[in-house]
PDB file of C-alpha atoms in Angstrom:
ATOM      1  CA  MET A   7     -28.815 -12.720  -6.584  1.00 60.00           C
ATOM      2  CA  ASP A   8     -30.009 -15.993  -5.325  1.00 61.00           C
ATOM      3  CA  PHE A   9     -28.895 -16.356  -1.790  1.00 64.00           C
ATOM      4  CA  THR A  10     -29.768 -20.125  -1.281  1.00 70.00           C
ATOM      5  CA  ALA A  11     -27.807 -20.923  -4.154  1.00 81.00           C
ATOM      6  CA  LYS A  12     -23.385 -21.800  -4.248  1.00 90.00           C
ATOM      7  CA  PRO A  13     -22.035 -18.633  -5.387  1.00 95.00           C
ATOM      8  CA  THR A  14     -20.444 -18.339  -8.888  1.00 95.00           C
ATOM      9  CA  ILE A  15     -17.154 -17.535  -9.119  1.00 97.00           C
ATOM     10  CA  LEU A  16     -15.195 -17.338 -12.723  1.00 97.00           C
ATOM     11  CA  VAL A  17     -11.979 -18.135 -12.808  1.00 97.00           C
ATOM     12  CA  VAL A  18     -10.306 -16.445 -16.441  1.00 96.00           C
ATOM     13  CA  ASP A  19      -6.569 -17.988 -17.178  1.00 95.00           C
ATOM     14  CA  ASP A  20      -4.853 -18.438 -20.597  1.00 93.00           C
ATOM     15  CA  THR A  21      -2.720 -21.221 -18.825  1.00 93.00           C
ATOM     16  CA  PRO A  22      -5.074 -24.666 -18.051  1.00 94.00           C
ATOM     17  CA  ASP A  23      -3.117 -25.890 -15.639  1.00 94.00           C
ATOM     18  CA  ASN A  24      -4.091 -22.435 -13.262  1.00 93.00           C
ATOM     19  CA  LEU A  25      -7.316 -23.033 -14.103  1.00 94.00           C
ATOM     20  CA  SER A  26      -7.370 -26.610 -13.421  1.00 94.00           C
ATOM     21  CA  LEU A  27      -6.150 -25.968 -10.018  1.00 94.00           C
ATOM     22  CA  MET A  28      -8.838 -23.160  -9.008  1.00 95.00           C
ATOM     23  CA  SER A  29     -11.383 -25.248 -10.096  1.00 95.00           C
ATOM     24  CA  GLY A  30     -10.275 -27.869  -7.529  1.00 95.00           C
ATOM     25  CA  LEU A  31      -9.635 -25.988  -4.659  1.00 94.00           C
ATOM     26  CA  LEU A  32     -12.858 -24.086  -5.307  1.00 95.00           C
ATOM     27  CA  LYS A  33     -15.330 -26.502  -6.085  1.00 93.00           C
ATOM     28  CA  ASP A  34     -16.766 -28.089  -3.161  1.00 93.00           C
ATOM     29  CA  THR A  35     -17.817 -24.434  -1.779  1.00 94.00           C
ATOM     30  CA  TYR A  36     -18.539 -22.545  -5.215  1.00 95.00           C
ATOM     31  CA  ARG A  37     -20.341 -23.204  -8.345  1.00 95.00           C
ATOM     32  CA  VAL A  38     -16.989 -22.399 -10.908  1.00 96.00           C
ATOM     33  CA  LYS A  39     -16.908 -21.019 -14.326  1.00 96.00           C
ATOM     34  CA  LEU A  40     -13.776 -21.336 -16.624  1.00 96.00           C
ATOM     35  CA  ALA A  41     -12.237 -19.299 -18.986  1.00 96.00           C
ATOM     36  CA  ILE A  42      -8.980 -19.663 -21.203  1.00 95.00           C
ATOM     37  CA  ASN A  43      -9.231 -15.729 -22.156  1.00 95.00           C
ATOM     38  CA  GLY A  44     -10.553 -12.592 -21.911  1.00 94.00           C
ATOM     39  CA  GLU A  45     -13.946 -12.942 -24.399  1.00 95.00           C
ATOM     40  CA  LYS A  46     -14.233 -16.483 -23.221  1.00 95.00           C
ATOM     41  CA  ALA A  47     -14.250 -14.257 -20.136  1.00 95.00           C
ATOM     42  CA  LEU A  48     -16.544 -11.132 -21.715  1.00 96.00           C
ATOM     43  CA  GLN A  49     -19.135 -13.960 -22.794  1.00 95.00           C
ATOM     44  CA  LEU A  50     -19.147 -15.486 -19.400  1.00 95.00           C
ATOM     45  CA  ALA A  51     -20.020 -12.456 -16.888  1.00 95.00           C
ATOM     46  CA  GLN A  52     -22.717 -10.763 -19.797  1.00 92.00           C
ATOM     47  CA  ALA A  53     -24.683 -14.199 -20.019  1.00 90.00           C
ATOM     48  CA  ASP A  54     -28.107 -14.576 -18.092  1.00 88.00           C
ATOM     49  CA  SER A  55     -26.475 -16.225 -15.193  1.00 90.00           C
ATOM     50  CA  LYS A  56     -24.153 -13.608 -14.510  1.00 93.00           C
ATOM     51  CA  PRO A  57     -20.906 -14.777 -11.975  1.00 95.00           C
ATOM     52  CA  ASP A  58     -20.950 -13.019  -8.097  1.00 95.00           C
ATOM     53  CA  LEU A  59     -17.364 -12.945  -8.049  1.00 97.00           C
ATOM     54  CA  ILE A  60     -14.922 -13.262 -10.608  1.00 97.00           C
ATOM     55  CA  LEU A  61     -11.196 -14.057 -10.571  1.00 97.00           C
ATOM     56  CA  LEU A  62      -9.074 -12.439 -13.406  1.00 96.00           C
ATOM     57  CA  ASP A  63      -5.357 -13.048 -14.409  1.00 95.00           C
ATOM     58  CA  ILE A  64      -3.379 -10.183 -15.876  1.00 94.00           C
ATOM     59  CA  MET A  65      -1.264 -11.048 -19.089  1.00 93.00           C
ATOM     60  CA  MET A  66      -3.675 -13.166 -21.206  1.00 93.00           C
ATOM     61  CA  PRO A  67      -3.168 -13.406 -25.431  1.00 90.00           C
ATOM     62  CA  GLY A  68      -5.760 -10.511 -27.060  1.00 91.00           C
ATOM     63  CA  LEU A  69      -7.639  -8.873 -23.964  1.00 94.00           C
ATOM     64  CA  SER A  70      -5.572  -8.620 -21.250  1.00 94.00           C
ATOM     65  CA  GLY A  71      -7.633  -8.833 -17.889  1.00 95.00           C
ATOM     66  CA  TYR A  72      -6.500  -5.102 -17.641  1.00 96.00           C
ATOM     67  CA  ASP A  73      -8.820  -5.359 -20.752  1.00 96.00           C
ATOM     68  CA  VAL A  74     -11.212  -7.179 -18.944  1.00 96.00           C
ATOM     69  CA  CYS A  75     -12.075  -5.362 -15.747  1.00 97.00           C
ATOM     70  CA  GLN A  76     -12.533  -1.955 -17.841  1.00 96.00           C
ATOM     71  CA  ILE A  77     -14.964  -3.384 -20.147  1.00 96.00           C
ATOM     72  CA  LEU A  78     -16.512  -5.037 -16.952  1.00 96.00           C
ATOM     73  CA  LYS A  79     -16.978  -2.035 -15.033  1.00 96.00           C
ATOM     74  CA  ALA A  80     -18.150   0.112 -18.273  1.00 95.00           C
ATOM     75  CA  ASP A  81     -20.997  -2.220 -18.704  1.00 94.00           C
ATOM     76  CA  PRO A  82     -24.156  -1.208 -15.793  1.00 91.00           C
ATOM     77  CA  ALA A  83     -24.820  -4.961 -15.839  1.00 91.00           C
ATOM     78  CA  THR A  84     -21.457  -6.007 -14.783  1.00 94.00           C
ATOM     79  CA  ARG A  85     -20.092  -3.594 -12.799  1.00 93.00           C
ATOM     80  CA  ASP A  86     -21.258  -4.849  -9.319  1.00 93.00           C
ATOM     81  CA  ILE A  87     -19.332  -8.142  -9.889  1.00 96.00           C
ATOM     82  CA  PRO A  88     -16.416  -8.145  -8.154  1.00 97.00           C
ATOM     83  CA  ILE A  89     -12.987  -8.401  -9.185  1.00 97.00           C
ATOM     84  CA  ILE A  90     -10.131  -9.964  -8.165  1.00 97.00           C
ATOM     85  CA  PHE A  91      -6.529  -9.964  -9.876  1.00 96.00           C
ATOM     86  CA  LEU A  92      -4.813 -13.399  -9.707  1.00 93.00           C
ATOM     87  CA  THR A  93      -1.736 -13.115 -11.030  1.00 90.00           C
ATOM     88  CA  SER A  94       2.156 -13.452 -11.096  1.00 90.00           C
ATOM     89  CA  MET A  95       2.808  -9.303 -11.465  1.00 89.00           C
ATOM     90  CA  ALA A  96       3.150  -8.987  -8.474  1.00 85.00           C
ATOM     91  CA  ASP A  97       4.485  -5.179  -8.822  1.00 90.00           C
ATOM     92  CA  VAL A  98       3.180  -2.081  -7.142  1.00 93.00           C
ATOM     93  CA  GLU A  99       2.565  -0.466 -10.688  1.00 94.00           C
ATOM     94  CA  ASN A 100       0.253  -3.568 -11.625  1.00 93.00           C
ATOM     95  CA  GLU A 101      -1.612  -3.556  -8.351  1.00 94.00           C
ATOM     96  CA  SER A 102      -2.960  -0.108  -8.271  1.00 94.00           C
ATOM     97  CA  MET A 103      -3.283  -0.435 -11.669  1.00 94.00           C
ATOM     98  CA  GLY A 104      -5.669  -3.028 -11.273  1.00 94.00           C
ATOM     99  CA  PHE A 105      -7.377  -0.695  -7.471  1.00 96.00           C
ATOM    100  CA  SER A 106      -7.707   2.275  -9.743  1.00 96.00           C
ATOM    101  CA  LEU A 107      -9.689  -0.254 -12.132  1.00 96.00           C
ATOM    102  CA  GLY A 108     -11.733  -1.810  -9.826  1.00 95.00           C
ATOM    103  CA  ALA A 109     -10.970  -4.532  -8.639  1.00 96.00           C
ATOM    104  CA  VAL A 110     -11.678  -5.460  -4.994  1.00 96.00           C
ATOM    105  CA  ASP A 111      -8.337  -8.064  -4.213  1.00 96.00           C
ATOM    106  CA  TYR A 112      -4.668  -8.497  -5.950  1.00 95.00           C
ATOM    107  CA  ILE A 113      -3.495 -11.618  -5.524  1.00 94.00           C
ATOM    108  CA  ALA A 114       0.028 -12.119  -6.538  1.00 92.00           C
ATOM    109  CA  LYS A 115       1.329 -16.012  -7.567  1.00 89.00           C
ATOM    110  CA  PRO A 116       2.653 -18.066  -6.312  1.00 88.00           C
ATOM    111  CA  PHE A 117      -0.367 -17.714  -3.820  1.00 90.00           C
ATOM    112  CA  ASN A 118      -1.337 -19.579  -0.181  1.00 92.00           C
ATOM    113  CA  GLN A 119      -4.334 -21.881  -1.278  1.00 93.00           C
ATOM    114  CA  THR A 120      -6.299 -20.735   2.680  1.00 94.00           C
ATOM    115  CA  VAL A 121      -5.373 -16.903   2.233  1.00 93.00           C
ATOM    116  CA  VAL A 122      -6.841 -17.114  -1.688  1.00 94.00           C
ATOM    117  CA  LYS A 123     -10.099 -18.998   0.282  1.00 95.00           C
ATOM    118  CA  ALA A 124     -10.269 -16.711   2.994  1.00 96.00           C
ATOM    119  CA  ARG A 125     -10.148 -13.646   0.744  1.00 95.00           C
ATOM    120  CA  ILE A 126     -12.910 -15.302  -1.856  1.00 96.00           C
ATOM    121  CA  ARG A 127     -15.130 -15.513   1.299  1.00 96.00           C
ATOM    122  CA  VAL A 128     -15.091 -12.636   2.489  1.00 96.00           C
ATOM    123  CA  HIS A 129     -15.426 -10.490  -0.744  1.00 96.00           C
ATOM    124  CA  ILE A 130     -18.274 -13.463  -1.415  1.00 95.00           C
ATOM    125  CA  GLN A 131     -20.206 -11.924   1.809  1.00 95.00           C
ATOM    126  CA  LEU A 132     -19.580  -9.046   0.930  1.00 95.00           C
ATOM    127  CA  LYS A 133     -20.905  -9.491  -2.126  1.00 93.00           C
ATOM    128  CA  ARG A 134     -24.664 -11.381  -0.676  1.00 92.00           C
ATOM    129  CA  GLN A 135     -24.641  -8.083   1.906  1.00 92.00           C
ATOM    130  CA  SER A 136     -25.075  -5.187  -0.475  1.00 91.00           C
ATOM    131  CA  SER A 137     -27.423  -7.328  -2.670  1.00 87.00           C
ATOM    132  CA  LEU A 138     -29.169  -8.060  -0.239  1.00 86.00           C
ATOM    133  CA  LEU A 139     -28.923  -4.395   1.259  1.00 88.00           C
ATOM    134  CA  GLU A 140     -30.262  -3.163  -2.291  1.00 83.00           C
ATOM    135  CA  ASN A 141     -32.978  -5.284  -2.531  1.00 81.00           C
ATOM    136  CA  LEU A 142     -34.439  -4.324   1.041  1.00 83.00           C
ATOM    137  CA  VAL A 143     -34.350  -0.698  -0.495  1.00 84.00           C
ATOM    138  CA  PHE A 144     -37.256  -1.473  -2.417  1.00 86.00           C
ATOM    139  CA  ILE A 145     -39.466  -3.398  -0.529  1.00 86.00           C
ATOM    140  CA  ASP A 146     -41.346  -2.021   2.424  1.00 84.00           C
ATOM    141  CA  ALA A 147     -40.508  -3.808   6.289  1.00 80.00           C
ATOM    142  CA  LEU A 148     -44.297  -3.926   6.957  1.00 85.00           C
ATOM    143  CA  THR A 149     -46.150  -5.218   3.730  1.00 87.00           C
ATOM    144  CA  GLU A 150     -43.201  -6.798   1.704  1.00 83.00           C
ATOM    145  CA  ILE A 151     -44.342  -4.510  -1.342  1.00 89.00           C
ATOM    146  CA  PRO A 152     -41.974  -2.840  -3.255  1.00 89.00           C
ATOM    147  CA  ASN A 153     -42.111   0.860  -2.183  1.00 89.00           C
ATOM    148  CA  ARG A 154     -41.797   4.093  -3.565  1.00 88.00           C
ATOM    149  CA  ARG A 155     -38.123   3.744  -4.951  1.00 88.00           C
ATOM    150  CA  ALA A 156     -39.063   0.759  -6.633  1.00 88.00           C
ATOM    151  CA  LEU A 157     -41.782   2.358  -8.487  1.00 90.00           C
ATOM    152  CA  ASP A 158     -39.128   5.368  -9.097  1.00 90.00           C
ATOM    153  CA  GLN A 159     -36.734   3.476 -10.643  1.00 88.00           C
ATOM    154  CA  ALA A 160     -39.224   1.696 -12.499  1.00 90.00           C
ATOM    155  CA  PHE A 161     -40.585   4.655 -14.106  1.00 92.00           C
ATOM    156  CA  ARG A 162     -37.261   5.532 -14.600  1.00 92.00           C
ATOM    157  CA  GLN A 163     -36.452   2.262 -16.516  1.00 91.00           C
ATOM    158  CA  GLU A 164     -39.451   2.370 -18.519  1.00 94.00           C
ATOM    159  CA  TRP A 165     -39.579   5.919 -19.603  1.00 94.00           C
ATOM    160  CA  VAL A 166     -35.771   5.321 -20.843  1.00 91.00           C
ATOM    161  CA  ARG A 167     -36.882   2.479 -22.679  1.00 92.00           C
ATOM    162  CA  ALA A 168     -40.361   3.968 -24.153  1.00 94.00           C
ATOM    163  CA  VAL A 169     -37.485   6.590 -25.989  1.00 93.00           C
TER     164      VAL A 169
END
């Protein structure tokens, strides 16, 4: 995660009006990527430039938000991307399902823009702090070079690749 760049948020919704509303709400603070369906969301989430957070609708044609969440959480390259469900399905069963699949938050439509921005800010901050701590675990504080944990991790990765 680049700590100097604007965080990137992927907004996934099958309604163009909702995409435009969220884009307008977030574009001043974040880089915003938009996806109109689950397939496009997976493509953008699994690209080299991964989003820092995903806002995901549940009800979409083709892959549902639940399907997208399951696929992303099963992939080691995308499992740590926080997902917030932003949906009109406001019942307890759907909310519980979202959390059980790995979502970090669940926001029901219609939503309060101030609350949405605050929740996004909190989850971006948590993601950045988590990434920073993960980076610090592998760097020696005195020499600022990779430490033994970094060597062990690189060795495991290269061993798997070699096999």
